[in-house]
Structure formats: structure tokens, C-alpha cells
XYZ file of C-alpha atoms in Angstrom:
775
model
C -64.148 22.903 109.936
C -67.445 21.120 107.824
C -67.621 22.348 104.454
C -69.483 25.248 103.060
C -71.524 25.959 99.911
C -70.620 28.981 97.498
C -73.168 29.605 94.789
C -71.182 30.749 91.903
C -71.379 31.396 88.030
C -69.328 30.902 84.928
C -69.694 31.277 81.013
C -70.700 27.856 81.461
C -73.418 28.464 83.880
C -74.468 28.022 87.373
C -73.476 25.887 90.134
C -72.164 25.682 93.731
C -68.199 25.021 94.632
C -68.200 23.553 97.963
C -65.170 25.131 100.438
C -63.510 23.511 103.007
C -60.666 25.114 105.355
C -60.407 27.571 102.532
C -60.207 25.337 99.305
C -62.586 24.571 96.844
C -62.946 20.590 97.252
C -65.287 19.662 95.097
C -68.496 20.982 92.807
C -72.604 20.644 92.642
C -74.571 21.246 90.345
C -77.057 24.230 90.661
C -80.354 22.879 91.828
C -82.569 24.446 89.430
C -80.478 24.046 86.393
C -82.541 20.498 84.414
C -78.889 19.906 82.230
C -75.719 21.202 84.132
C -72.732 21.855 82.662
C -69.867 18.939 83.042
C -67.294 21.564 82.700
C -68.066 22.898 86.061
C -65.982 20.120 86.823
C -62.634 21.564 86.001
C -62.898 24.591 88.748
C -61.544 22.578 91.858
C -58.341 22.003 90.668
C -58.003 24.733 88.474
C -58.129 26.970 91.476
C -55.585 26.148 93.118
C -53.475 24.658 90.853
C -49.509 25.604 90.579
C -49.912 27.941 87.364
C -51.754 30.222 88.777
C -49.609 33.356 88.928
C -49.057 34.265 92.507
C -47.087 37.735 92.993
C -46.635 39.654 90.242
C -43.479 39.396 87.965
C -41.292 41.234 85.269
C -39.655 39.788 82.602
C -35.356 39.720 83.236
C -34.608 41.403 79.629
C -36.935 43.762 80.320
C -36.328 44.593 83.671
C -32.914 44.660 83.035
C -32.918 46.258 78.916
C -35.963 48.048 79.638
C -39.166 48.515 76.732
C -37.783 47.516 73.130
C -39.040 44.522 70.891
C -37.497 40.700 71.770
C -38.264 38.228 69.397
C -36.969 36.215 72.586
C -40.688 36.546 73.900
C -42.444 33.071 74.674
C -39.136 31.341 75.355
C -39.686 28.662 77.529
C -36.910 29.098 78.889
C -37.463 32.699 78.993
C -37.395 33.835 83.042
C -39.314 36.141 84.985
C -37.857 38.024 88.341
C -41.018 38.486 90.992
C -41.407 41.867 92.343
C -43.196 43.768 94.961
C -46.574 45.407 94.436
C -45.419 48.998 94.576
C -42.439 47.819 92.434
C -44.816 46.494 89.696
C -47.342 49.344 89.446
C -44.323 51.843 89.557
C -43.230 50.383 86.131
C -45.899 50.221 84.332
C -47.561 53.937 85.297
C -44.273 54.732 83.788
C -44.500 52.864 80.990
C -47.894 53.543 80.279
C -46.907 57.741 80.413
C -43.869 57.527 78.157
C -45.375 55.593 75.820
C -48.920 58.215 75.930
C -46.212 60.649 75.501
C -44.137 59.520 73.299
C -46.279 58.414 70.586
C -49.747 59.002 71.514
C -52.780 56.940 73.237
C -53.237 55.384 69.985
C -49.863 53.577 70.308
C -51.575 51.560 73.248
C -53.739 48.356 72.096
C -56.583 47.460 74.912
C -56.526 43.694 73.892
C -59.571 42.116 76.092
C -61.846 39.411 74.654
C -63.809 40.082 77.724
C -63.852 36.153 78.799
C -62.225 36.432 82.085
C -65.396 36.556 84.346
C -69.123 36.398 84.021
C -69.207 39.019 86.164
C -70.672 42.113 85.434
C -68.036 44.395 87.768
C -65.489 42.591 87.287
C -65.326 42.239 83.815
C -62.120 42.524 82.306
C -63.076 43.844 79.383
C -65.348 46.543 81.379
C -62.333 47.388 83.649
C -59.769 47.348 81.090
C -61.118 49.298 78.680
C -62.234 52.037 81.664
C -59.371 51.791 82.841
C -57.727 52.952 79.338
C -60.407 55.294 78.733
C -59.170 57.615 81.789
C -55.990 58.145 81.161
C -56.724 58.900 76.982
C -57.843 55.956 75.302
C -56.567 53.368 73.100
C -56.626 51.248 70.446
C -59.246 48.590 69.988
C -60.930 45.276 68.491
C -63.750 45.508 66.195
C -66.076 42.255 66.129
C -65.110 38.927 67.657
C -63.910 35.012 66.636
C -67.042 34.078 67.108
C -68.758 35.422 64.605
C -67.202 38.443 63.041
C -68.292 37.920 59.254
C -71.914 37.566 60.345
C -71.213 41.516 62.338
C -70.465 43.218 58.673
C -72.076 41.249 56.556
C -75.863 41.246 57.686
C -75.574 44.853 58.703
C -75.484 45.717 55.248
C -77.789 42.825 53.998
C -80.856 43.751 56.813
C -79.810 46.844 58.400
C -77.863 47.140 61.207
C -80.893 47.047 63.630
C -82.573 43.715 61.969
C -78.436 42.187 62.418
C -78.663 42.967 65.636
C -82.102 41.079 66.536
C -80.582 38.450 64.463
C -77.001 37.772 66.726
C -79.198 38.967 69.675
C -82.930 37.968 70.067
C -83.332 35.334 67.659
C -86.917 33.532 68.142
C -86.543 31.498 71.146
C -86.763 27.559 71.602
C -90.275 27.165 72.482
C -91.305 28.818 69.519
C -89.290 26.970 67.217
C -91.539 24.308 68.792
C -94.538 24.984 68.585
C -94.507 26.080 64.405
C -91.572 24.915 63.188
C -91.676 21.354 61.153
C -87.853 21.478 59.609
C -84.537 23.076 60.971
C -82.299 22.264 58.565
C -78.816 23.302 59.728
C -75.023 24.229 58.200
C -72.964 23.850 61.114
C -75.214 21.846 63.388
C -76.960 21.822 66.527
C -73.598 21.302 69.079
C -74.939 20.626 72.266
C -71.820 21.504 73.935
C -71.462 25.309 72.781
C -74.756 25.814 74.253
C -73.346 25.542 77.707
C -71.589 28.835 76.702
C -72.668 31.594 77.208
C -71.640 35.240 78.061
C -71.943 35.676 81.422
C -73.651 32.455 81.836
C -77.290 31.409 82.028
C -79.157 30.573 85.204
C -80.563 27.307 83.934
C -78.773 24.880 80.428
C -81.564 24.822 78.775
C -80.785 24.909 75.273
C -80.641 21.287 74.956
C -83.719 20.039 76.927
C -85.419 22.367 74.262
C -83.668 20.840 71.312
C -85.680 17.617 72.412
C -88.552 19.463 73.688
C -89.157 19.965 69.849
C -88.145 17.036 68.268
C -90.336 15.397 71.127
C -93.137 17.780 69.693
C -92.420 17.071 66.112
C -90.177 19.700 64.718
C -87.805 17.266 62.363
C -83.352 17.988 62.123
C -81.227 18.081 59.353
C -77.670 18.319 60.258
C -75.657 19.315 57.140
C -71.759 18.595 58.960
C -68.855 16.852 58.336
C -69.846 14.770 61.583
C -72.199 12.848 62.837
C -72.683 13.633 66.392
C -72.360 17.813 66.070
C -76.381 17.267 67.229
C -77.725 15.759 69.921
C -78.340 12.171 69.684
C -81.980 13.135 71.361
C -83.746 15.274 68.433
C -82.986 12.277 65.764
C -81.411 14.385 63.333
C -81.021 13.512 59.541
C -77.473 13.918 59.254
C -75.941 14.730 55.582
C -72.524 14.359 55.950
C -71.107 17.408 53.540
C -67.440 18.046 52.870
C -65.867 20.630 55.174
C -66.436 24.262 53.322
C -68.933 22.843 50.632
C -71.472 24.735 52.494
C -71.719 27.601 50.494
C -72.337 24.885 47.164
C -75.653 22.846 48.890
C -77.067 26.165 49.475
C -76.634 27.356 46.111
C -77.964 23.652 44.728
C -81.085 24.112 47.035
C -81.924 27.281 45.596
C -80.880 26.344 42.171
C -83.991 23.866 42.770
C -86.088 25.658 43.671
C -86.138 28.097 40.489
C -85.249 25.519 38.269
C -88.665 23.490 39.609
C -90.693 26.593 40.766
C -90.570 26.627 43.547
C -89.414 29.953 44.485
C -92.012 32.598 45.943
C -91.178 34.791 43.592
C -93.952 37.258 44.887
C -91.770 37.037 48.697
C -88.332 37.946 46.193
C -90.456 40.686 44.548
C -92.021 42.694 47.791
C -89.218 41.978 50.086
C -85.877 41.314 48.543
C -83.286 43.360 46.224
C -81.038 41.611 43.507
C -83.227 38.214 43.485
C -82.922 38.398 39.511
C -78.960 38.690 39.595
C -79.261 35.503 42.127
C -81.415 33.721 39.515
C -79.290 34.151 36.663
C -75.937 33.144 39.306
C -77.865 30.076 39.862
C -78.758 29.251 36.759
C -75.531 29.950 34.543
C -76.844 32.640 33.057
C -74.216 34.702 34.167
C -71.212 34.946 36.051
C -70.168 36.010 39.897
C -69.974 39.748 37.962
C -72.837 40.002 36.175
C -71.441 39.217 32.390
C -72.867 37.002 30.476
C -72.301 32.928 30.864
C -71.291 30.887 33.865
C -71.975 27.618 35.843
C -75.737 26.380 37.061
C -75.494 25.522 40.146
C -77.022 22.058 39.953
C -76.994 20.217 42.326
C -75.400 17.606 40.226
C -72.231 20.384 40.235
C -72.773 20.769 44.246
C -72.230 16.919 44.768
C -68.778 16.935 42.986
C -67.648 19.664 45.109
C -69.701 18.929 48.808
C -69.706 14.851 48.200
C -73.541 15.471 49.099
C -75.820 13.013 46.372
C -77.457 15.319 43.919
C -80.914 13.403 44.431
C -80.542 14.490 48.153
C -79.977 17.801 47.502
C -83.300 17.396 45.215
C -85.079 16.083 48.444
C -84.128 18.226 50.552
C -85.203 21.088 48.797
C -88.453 19.948 48.160
C -89.210 19.060 51.559
C -87.984 22.899 52.634
C -90.373 24.588 50.172
C -93.709 22.141 51.071
C -93.377 22.611 54.959
C -92.338 25.634 57.495
C -88.646 25.770 57.003
C -86.036 27.721 60.000
C -82.390 27.561 57.537
C -79.671 28.112 60.269
C -76.212 28.254 59.430
C -74.001 27.761 62.744
C -71.151 30.348 63.552
C -68.265 27.459 62.570
C -69.482 27.706 59.315
C -68.258 31.549 58.843
C -65.358 31.205 60.871
C -64.016 30.040 56.896
C -62.026 31.314 53.538
C -64.749 33.314 51.902
C -67.084 32.494 55.268
C -69.299 35.163 54.259
C -70.750 33.329 51.581
C -72.275 30.318 53.239
C -74.354 33.397 55.143
C -75.690 35.171 52.125
C -76.319 32.020 50.475
C -78.175 30.688 53.394
C -80.279 33.735 53.692
C -80.563 34.005 50.032
C -82.351 30.089 50.297
C -84.674 31.379 53.329
C -86.145 34.142 50.725
C -86.266 31.633 48.157
C -88.540 29.717 50.211
C -90.912 33.264 51.169
C -90.772 32.346 55.100
C -89.086 35.166 56.211
C -90.380 36.886 59.534
C -92.681 33.736 59.533
C -93.215 32.287 62.833
C -90.860 29.238 63.118
C -89.908 30.265 59.738
C -86.900 31.656 57.860
C -83.259 32.548 58.466
C -81.009 32.158 61.352
C -77.305 32.367 62.152
C -76.246 31.022 66.396
C -78.204 28.011 67.094
C -75.893 25.216 68.746
C -74.007 28.049 69.236
C -73.859 29.890 72.185
C -76.503 28.886 74.784
C -78.287 31.733 74.737
C -79.143 32.336 71.388
C -82.977 31.124 71.171
C -83.203 31.492 74.874
C -85.280 34.795 74.959
C -84.466 38.469 75.302
C -83.918 41.440 78.356
C -85.154 44.553 76.255
C -84.202 46.123 79.442
C -80.648 45.371 79.988
C -78.453 44.308 82.151
C -76.116 46.007 85.261
C -73.061 46.451 83.212
C -69.852 48.161 84.356
C -69.450 51.485 82.426
C -66.355 52.100 79.968
C -66.028 55.115 79.564
C -65.809 56.802 75.991
C -62.616 56.356 73.718
C -61.349 59.864 71.965
C -58.678 57.744 69.807
C -60.055 56.836 67.221
C -58.326 54.444 66.045
C -58.762 49.777 66.057
C -58.416 47.351 64.191
C -60.612 43.337 62.833
C -59.825 41.731 66.563
C -58.339 38.598 64.175
C -55.659 41.004 62.558
C -53.803 41.609 66.105
C -50.966 39.709 64.448
C -51.355 41.540 61.354
C -51.050 45.280 63.489
C -48.313 44.523 65.143
C -46.019 43.153 62.463
C -46.725 45.690 59.536
C -47.639 48.894 61.320
C -48.782 51.280 58.553
C -49.627 48.890 56.072
C -52.268 49.256 53.729
C -55.781 46.401 54.289
C -59.804 47.176 53.438
C -62.028 46.591 55.503
C -65.942 47.162 55.447
C -65.628 49.338 51.706
C -62.782 51.554 53.694
C -58.965 51.752 53.025
C -57.510 51.784 56.959
C -53.545 51.661 57.531
C -52.713 49.418 61.030
C -52.083 51.925 63.726
C -48.066 51.714 64.955
C -49.082 50.058 68.767
C -45.739 50.032 71.541
C -47.637 48.895 74.241
C -49.812 46.306 74.126
C -52.403 45.448 77.090
C -54.325 42.499 77.519
C -56.677 41.178 80.519
C -59.191 38.294 80.325
C -58.194 36.800 77.453
C -56.096 34.359 75.955
C -55.140 35.024 71.861
C -52.844 32.135 72.472
C -55.503 30.009 72.264
C -57.899 31.305 70.051
C -55.798 33.404 67.716
C -54.608 31.744 64.023
C -51.351 30.641 63.651
C -49.303 31.225 66.530
C -45.747 30.976 65.462
C -46.507 34.255 63.563
C -48.453 35.489 66.589
C -45.470 34.950 69.249
C -42.893 36.937 66.527
C -45.982 40.025 66.235
C -46.176 39.638 70.248
C -41.787 40.318 70.031
C -42.735 43.149 67.205
C -44.014 45.132 70.991
C -41.622 47.056 73.311
C -43.963 46.085 75.953
C -46.649 43.633 76.472
C -48.511 43.289 79.885
C -50.697 40.607 81.224
C -53.507 40.695 83.227
C -54.148 36.255 83.990
C -55.456 34.209 87.356
C -52.726 31.344 85.137
C -49.386 31.329 83.623
C -50.999 30.739 80.279
C -48.971 31.090 77.473
C -50.108 34.853 76.929
C -48.544 35.638 79.946
C -45.247 33.623 79.167
C -45.329 36.202 76.083
C -45.659 39.407 78.985
C -42.740 41.704 80.124
C -44.943 42.509 82.716
C -47.500 40.139 84.619
C -50.342 41.328 87.092
C -51.362 38.036 89.434
C -55.801 38.933 89.425
C -58.260 36.900 91.491
C -60.730 34.760 90.277
C -64.615 34.934 90.301
C -64.734 32.452 93.051
C -62.396 35.244 94.702
C -64.472 38.652 94.916
C -68.079 39.552 94.621
C -70.149 40.060 91.708
C -72.934 39.356 90.147
C -74.382 38.270 86.920
C -76.373 37.499 83.913
C -76.605 36.782 80.401
C -78.768 38.160 77.811
C -82.052 36.492 78.386
C -81.894 34.835 81.506
C -83.960 33.830 83.738
C -82.142 35.555 86.686
C -80.145 38.229 87.732
C -77.117 35.853 90.312
C -75.299 37.161 93.198
C -71.390 36.089 93.057
C -70.408 35.583 96.507
C -66.861 35.510 97.597
C -66.152 32.007 98.358
C -62.189 31.581 98.831
C -58.966 33.845 99.452
C -57.297 35.634 97.015
C -54.120 33.085 95.700
C -50.647 34.616 97.052
C -51.200 37.797 96.053
C -53.455 38.271 93.287
C -55.800 41.437 93.556
C -58.862 42.027 92.390
C -57.910 43.949 88.831
C -60.434 46.932 89.970
C -57.379 47.904 92.648
C -54.908 46.861 90.444
C -56.207 50.329 87.653
C -57.356 52.266 90.949
C -53.697 52.058 92.338
C -52.142 52.735 88.634
C -54.757 55.630 88.045
C -53.385 57.299 90.748
C -50.297 57.221 90.064
C -51.167 58.473 86.575
C -53.749 61.865 88.486
C -56.517 60.371 87.330
C -57.622 58.178 90.189
C -60.842 60.029 91.402
C -61.974 59.767 86.978
C -61.156 56.285 87.165
C -63.178 55.243 90.382
C -65.601 57.623 91.270
C -65.269 57.213 94.405
C -66.060 54.516 94.904
C -64.478 51.109 95.363
C -65.299 47.628 93.704
C -68.283 46.852 96.100
C -69.421 50.116 95.581
C -70.015 49.256 91.849
C -72.439 46.499 92.683
C -74.500 48.257 94.357
C -73.982 50.801 91.772
C -74.606 49.373 88.517
C -77.424 46.979 90.284
C -79.687 50.469 91.594
C -79.199 52.083 87.972
C -80.710 48.881 86.861
C -83.387 48.462 88.766
C -83.832 52.341 87.891
C -84.643 51.693 84.965
C -86.951 48.666 85.505
C -89.032 50.843 87.814
C -89.328 53.127 85.054
C -90.768 50.772 83.096
C -93.062 50.100 85.751
C -91.085 47.048 86.194
C -90.326 45.818 89.958
C -87.256 44.006 91.630
C -85.937 44.123 95.633
C -83.082 46.542 96.483
C -80.115 45.445 96.560
C -79.293 44.105 100.184
C -82.216 42.343 99.729
C -81.202 40.920 96.286
C -77.718 39.902 98.084
C -79.293 38.678 100.384
C -81.751 36.196 98.218
C -78.821 35.241 95.951
C -81.121 35.817 92.582
C -83.425 37.777 91.240
C -85.525 37.453 88.226
C -85.230 39.810 85.410
C -88.229 41.165 84.828
C -90.108 41.711 80.924
C -88.348 39.282 79.374
C -89.517 38.188 76.319
C -89.593 35.231 73.876
C -89.789 36.895 70.402
C -91.793 34.392 68.086
C -90.037 35.669 64.059
C -87.581 37.359 63.278
C -88.425 39.958 60.204
C -92.228 39.622 61.450
C -92.640 43.588 61.446
C -91.122 44.091 58.322
C -92.917 41.408 56.904
C -96.338 42.466 57.996
C -95.381 46.287 56.608
C -92.584 46.427 54.289
C -93.147 50.134 53.367
C -94.251 51.237 56.943
C -91.187 49.479 58.414
C -88.312 48.722 55.896
C -85.343 47.679 57.018
C -82.441 49.718 57.317
C -80.934 49.635 54.266
C -80.083 51.009 51.171
C -83.919 49.520 49.658
C -85.275 49.591 52.924
C -85.729 45.220 52.042
C -83.872 42.181 52.285
C -80.288 42.637 50.055
C -79.330 39.969 48.290
C -77.569 41.331 45.748
C -75.846 44.297 48.078
C -74.802 47.194 45.546
C -72.561 48.574 48.427
C -70.711 46.129 48.671
C -70.949 45.679 44.957
C -68.782 48.765 44.913
C -66.219 48.482 47.002
C -64.526 45.799 43.897
C -63.875 43.063 46.258
C -62.814 39.768 43.933
C -63.328 37.184 47.263
C -66.213 39.416 48.343
C -68.645 39.783 45.035
C -72.060 41.617 45.200
C -74.035 38.873 46.170
C -73.606 35.091 47.196
C -71.411 33.471 44.972
C -69.303 30.089 45.153
C -65.688 30.957 45.636
C -63.536 27.750 47.278
C -61.517 28.322 50.030
C -58.284 26.684 50.258
C -59.507 23.274 52.607
C -61.531 22.928 49.173
C -61.601 19.530 47.208
C -59.538 16.242 47.594
C -56.280 16.265 49.548
C -53.145 15.516 47.664
C -50.577 13.297 48.560
C -49.350 15.924 51.126
C -52.235 17.064 53.352
C -54.819 14.098 52.790
C -56.874 15.950 55.252
C -59.014 18.474 56.581
C -58.911 19.302 59.813
C -62.005 20.647 61.228
C -61.253 23.091 65.063
C -63.798 23.287 66.676
C -64.761 24.225 70.553
C -64.040 22.180 72.882
C -66.726 20.094 75.171
C -64.269 19.657 77.860
C -64.094 23.983 79.051
C -64.787 26.733 78.246
C -61.732 27.846 75.246
C -58.892 27.220 76.758
C -60.375 28.158 80.023
C -59.020 25.371 83.140
C -57.647 23.107 80.577
C -55.705 21.607 83.574
C -58.862 20.788 84.992
C -60.618 17.456 86.023
C -62.976 17.215 83.107
C -60.533 18.516 80.546
C -58.134 16.184 81.196
C -60.390 13.154 81.538
C -60.691 13.832 77.663
C -57.654 14.186 76.902
C -55.282 10.856 75.548
C -51.728 10.163 77.138
C -51.673 13.847 78.053
C -52.658 15.341 74.658
C -55.760 16.915 73.002
C -58.315 14.085 71.607
C -58.099 13.788 66.998
C -60.685 12.200 65.730
C -59.975 10.747 62.447
C -62.528 7.914 60.383
C -61.364 4.278 60.843
C -60.312 4.075 56.458
C -57.961 6.811 57.174
C -56.762 6.121 60.417
C -55.552 2.963 58.383
C -53.803 4.920 55.200
C -52.469 7.003 58.026
C -51.038 3.715 59.568
C -51.836 4.797 62.965
C -54.507 2.663 65.964
C -56.990 4.200 68.815
C -54.829 5.818 71.732
C -51.503 6.329 69.360
C -49.851 9.460 69.834
C -49.895 10.764 66.573
C -47.847 14.217 64.883
C -50.515 16.558 63.297
C -48.379 18.188 60.518
C -49.468 21.385 58.604
C -47.522 24.101 56.056
C -47.167 26.145 59.381
C -46.287 23.966 61.374
C -46.790 20.708 63.796
C -48.813 19.932 67.113
C -48.645 16.545 68.486
C -52.661 14.727 69.560
C -53.847 11.476 71.045
C -55.821 9.273 68.525
C -59.110 8.384 68.862
C -60.422 6.378 65.643
C -64.299 7.087 65.535
C -67.264 6.700 61.995
C -68.732 9.775 63.939
C -66.953 11.949 61.415
C -66.992 12.156 57.357
C -63.389 10.082 55.954
C -61.037 12.734 54.556
C -61.759 14.564 57.578
C -59.623 15.186 61.108
C -61.211 17.208 64.108
C -59.208 18.459 66.476
C -60.942 21.175 69.078
C -59.218 23.970 70.276
C -58.196 24.964 73.466
C -55.407 22.948 74.526
C -52.645 25.246 76.138
C -50.033 26.374 73.671
C -46.663 24.295 74.417
C -44.194 25.288 71.992
C -41.144 23.728 74.479
C -40.479 20.530 72.872
C -37.991 20.232 69.745
C -39.633 19.508 66.308
C -43.107 20.130 67.105
C -45.053 23.148 66.985
C -46.968 22.426 70.071
C -46.422 19.373 72.419
C -50.162 19.734 73.543
C -52.359 19.562 70.919
C -53.632 22.696 70.053
C -54.638 22.809 66.795
C -53.817 27.044 66.560
C -50.309 26.142 65.786
C -50.945 24.452 62.157
C -54.391 27.177 61.141
C -53.318 29.836 59.149
C -54.001 33.669 59.306
C -55.935 35.272 56.803
C -59.191 37.284 57.074
C -62.450 36.204 55.691
C -62.626 38.491 52.925
C -61.697 42.495 52.679
C -65.100 42.750 53.106
C -64.925 41.841 57.183
C -61.278 40.723 57.986
C -62.978 37.768 60.226
C -60.914 34.724 61.732
C -60.944 32.184 59.340
C -59.671 29.602 62.134
C -62.169 26.136 61.710
C -60.256 24.305 58.675
C -56.894 23.728 57.535
C -55.131 21.155 55.445
C -52.796 18.678 57.561
C -51.454 15.044 56.943
C -51.212 12.781 60.294
C -48.191 10.626 60.356
C -47.044 8.284 63.431
C -44.846 9.768 66.412
C -42.139 7.615 67.024
C -39.474 9.408 68.755
C -38.821 9.653 72.986
C -42.895 11.599 73.947
C -41.937 15.078 74.934
C -43.921 15.956 78.387
C -46.095 18.567 78.406
C -45.208 21.915 80.208
C -47.775 24.058 79.286
C -48.811 23.934 83.255
C -45.631 24.972 84.534
C -44.952 27.997 85.734
C -41.723 29.979 83.799
C -38.672 30.068 85.414
C -37.718 31.858 88.395
C -41.717 31.940 89.474
C -41.893 30.034 93.128
C -45.656 28.592 93.085
C -47.523 29.614 96.210
């Protein structure tokens, strides 16, 4: 039988899979992609790996004893019983009905983070939420792990419409090439991050666009602890900053502008409120509460915190004032304690430069963080599976899931409100792996043990699946028909089924439809459609919407036969807040003042010590010189070998590992001080746990910094270490950025690195649990 190529798409882009006799045997780049992501190389091995969930399975303890809290959830020796589909669905339907009848629908937590598939129909989050809404609703999450601080802070400073444009309609790279002279990025511009977009990209254009901008004369400055946080092709000037010190340098840049008369006071007076409070703070006239007396935030002051020489900070401020400058604060920078402050200080710096609203100038947050940021916009929208309406008014900030499970009823603060965590009895998870992206994984494991029942839909036996009482096998994107596109994409693309389902895996849509039937709401969930019917329906609705705007796209059959269709009405915006700059009175922002709020009376009224009313310096626990116990700052950035934890067993991801462990990078000076050498398996120790990792010695990072990317599958199977595989979230602290947004703080933590001298334990993360027979 000859091999056949099938087009497909994932969050890391569009490509082709080569199938022979029902198995994926290779991958090929999309012919139209100028810079395809190598992450596609993980697909063949992951598709048929022994860690696939092949049959419905129930945890034996839960099956024998029924629902209830159980601290043994997630135990590496826990046993599962594989059951027939009808048995699993009957058990699950009865448990859902019990919980909603006895405790109400707010006792069900719909934990889907949505990264399971790039498809628009088989989108795990949409499917789960639609089902839970159909049976009466659920407790939901708000914001994201990626940019939770941006999502809450920026609507307060810019108004919700402008904040949404900041995230979803940033000026395109083509406009940066045309208008920007100097791009200063805090947190770098990591090209591997741009391989990822929610929905994937038809073509990986961000990396080439950065290099084209540099070739056109745009000067790049990367302020980061990592020298290789920006592509070599842009020839960026590296400013090696201490982790967590970005706000200090940003405030010092503002100080220089005020001190040397370089601040655009005309812009500040007309377009902002609170510039006087900001000035008095950075000049040392008043403290963060507006009281007389304070510390001048000079470049010398910032040097003591950041390690950036004062003269270099002054020179950078002068260059920024003299040229068309874009200030970018990457998403990584705000994933730390007080992560709101570098965002607010970055916006303040851009306002002091007076270039907000000008083509090529102003403020951004997301270049180098995701592929569709700066990749254009699709105002028409995209086909999507409707989730329905949730009648339950119960939510948590997404990164506070462990707090919710451990402390039901406890009071917490969020965006000016005092709230209580709901008492969740049933956790229903699909399309995500919190044991990748959450912090303090031993604490999260304890939290999962507090639930009465945990349900997980999964393609593979992840650590999250191994904490579940009922595990439902789901098909992968290669085992079903779908379509995809991302915000600002060039085309909508067909994703035809390439291989048969693995074992007894089923489309999640069919699972939910059968559950809905058992609960008496099948018609409400399906509206009489199969998943194939929904595929045609959502495409048809999108086509009709285009027609109402005078835009023409082909019918579904023509689209499916072609494999892709160009998205009409796509735009490449030139400037953020350009209309506001042209007419601030006629087009005010949706803020209390109608202007950019450098000082927010609203935020100040909340009385949060950890987030006052204007940008301030608040030293996080990872900032400053190390001590004998914790000499290093661990930087847990996004991996380049995979998307989050997906397909970690794949060939490309494994090629980056050292002796089967996640690679830990250290500066040569720090490695010598720790008594470790390149290629060693080392023990990384923090206040909350430890992990094993494979050492890579490199001078591409600042001394005092260790870098361990997230995404290695959590493996608590070995004695003496929290994770034998190298997941940095075995070490990170589970605490919110501040009382304002309670966002993720997983980027930085304090550690020490030491030789590992004992017998090297095996990595068991990819082994199915006891009682499960691989298909």
C-alpha cells in the first residue's frame, strides 16, 4: 500500500502527515509555509505512542468506594480498571446528576484550557462548555495563564475595547518594518514562541517578518536575562537584566525622560491622567501612596537591582526619545509576582515618549509571545462552535484552581471585589494539562485529592489523566474531520481525517451527545446535528456573515475540495490607539477619565498594597542577590521543542533532552560553583520541591540565572525528588501576581543546583498506569 499525504493543522502550524497502512510514518512542511516549525516532528511517534488512552478507564478505589475525597489521586502506583463504554457513560451520567441535584451546578468545575485541538468544531473547551451549559451550567475560569495580568489591568488603564485591540489587533510586522526605528522589548522576542497560535497559522511569518524589519533598518534591543531570547537574524542589542527587575529599569528610563526634559509633556497633558503622580514618584518627591518623601528611581538606583549599568540606561532613554520607538513588554515578564507593574510602567514609558497612537511607535504586549500577535486581524471573525449560555454565575481566576479546591468558601480579592471560592465537588477537565502549566504541582495534586470526583477526557495518559477517577479516551486531530484558522490568519484550512481512531477512542462530541441523552438533553446539545453537520453549519454561518458584508467565499463543498480558502476582509493595522490620538475628545477611551490612566483612581480605591494606583517598584521574592541556600533564579520559560507539554514523547522534543531529562541551562561560572558539568544529571532544589534535569552549560544567559523550560511530563515516581523528569513547576510557588488579577506567577523562582549522585531513576512519565493495557 503506497503512502498518502494528508493536510493537517495544529497550534504550531499547518503541515502534512504521511500515512501508510493506517499509521503516521512521517511529516512534511506545508509547501506555502516560509518557515515551518520543527515541532511537527513530534507527531508520528506521539500519534501511536503506548501512552495513548485506548479504552475508558475508572480508578479502582473510586469504582469500589464511590465518590469522595482521596489523597491517593495521582499516586504513581494507583490502579485503573478498563470498562466498556456504556459502563463509563452510565457511571459519569449518574455522578453528574448526583452532584448537580445535591449541590447545584456550581459544584461542577469545567476545567478546559482549550489547547487540545486547533480545530474549530472539535475544540475541547467549546465542546465541554457547551455540554455543561446544556445540563445547567458550571463554575468557570476567567483569564489565562499566558497573560492574566494584561487581561485585568489593561481594561482599567485603556478601557476594554482598546485593551482587546492591544491583545488581538496589535500593529502588524509589516507596519513595524515601515515605520518603527527602534523596538525595545522587555522579555525578548523569542521566535519559537511565535510558532504557536491558538488555531495555528497557515504560514509561520513572524520570524521572517522580524528579520525583514531588521534588514529594513529597524533597530532591536532585547532586555532579557537570556542572550538568545531574540533571533540572531535581527541582530538585537542584548541588555542582560536580572530576572524580575524589568519594572526598575522601566521606571529609571521614565526618570531620565523627566530629569532631562525629554518627556512629551504635551502628550501627557492631553491624552493621560496621573502623569504628575508618576513624575513625583519616579523623581523621589512622593512615595507610592502619594505621601511626601520617597526614593528617586534613577538609573543608579535601578543598576543596583537590575545589574544594567546606569550609563546604559541613560543612553537607551535618550535613543528612545530621539527615534520612533515601540516599547514591547512580553507576556513572560508579567508572569511573576507584581506582574502588573512592568506592564503599567511600560505603558507609562511609551506615554512619556509621546508616541502612543503613532504608526510604528507606542506600546505593545505580545510581540515574540505568540505567532498571531502582529500577524494581522480578521474583523469578520472565524467559524466557531457555539458554547451556549452559562446560567451559573460562579467563576475563579484560572490560576487559582488549587486554592479553590483546597479552600472552599475562603475569601479572596479580585479586580476590586471580595469573592469566595465555590465548593466544587466534581472537576471535569478536557483539552488541557494543568499538571503542565500550574505552579507547585505537589500542592495541585493535594488539591485534586479534595474533589469527590475527577473526570478527564484525554488522548494520552498525562499526569492530569492519572489524577482522574473516570478517564475518557478522545480522538486526536488526525482521527476526525475539522477546519481551522487563527485570529489574523491568511486562510481557513480543512483538516481531513488521516488515520482511524486509536483503540476505542471516540470524538468528544459523540461522548457528550451520549451523556446528554442519558441526562435527557441530547436534542438541546446536538440540535439534531452530527459533528460533521456542525462542521458544515459553522462554516455556513461564517460564509453568510461574510456575504452580509459584501465579501464572497465559496460554499463548503468547494472549500473542502480545495482544502483552504482565503479569509476575506483581513487587515494589517498600523497603530494602536491611532483614532484616540487623532481625536481624544470625540473618540475617548472607555476609562473613567476617557484617557490613558497612568494613575487609576479606581485601582487606588481598591486599597491593594500589592497593586497601588500607579506603576511602582515592588520587589518580588526572586529579585535581588542570591544567598547560600538559593543562589540562582530559575527562569521557567516556554519550551522550543513542543507546545506546552503536548507530544513530549515525540522525536523533536526528545532530541533536546539530556539523558532523558529536560535540559537545564546554567552559566559556566555557576556550573563551576555548583560542582557540575555539561551533560550531568543534576538535582534542582527549591523551597517547595526538587527535580532532576540534564545540564547544558551555556554563556547565553546571565550569571545567577538557571533556565528550565516548562512542559516535561510531571513524573513523581522516584524517591527523593518531586519530579524525575524535569518539570520546573515542581518548584514554583502557587501564588497570584497581586490582589488585582490573581494571575500566574510561574516564570521565576529561587533554586540551587547540586550534583545528583544516587542511582539514576527511570523516567516513568510515559508509562500507562497499573491495570491499563496499551493498544
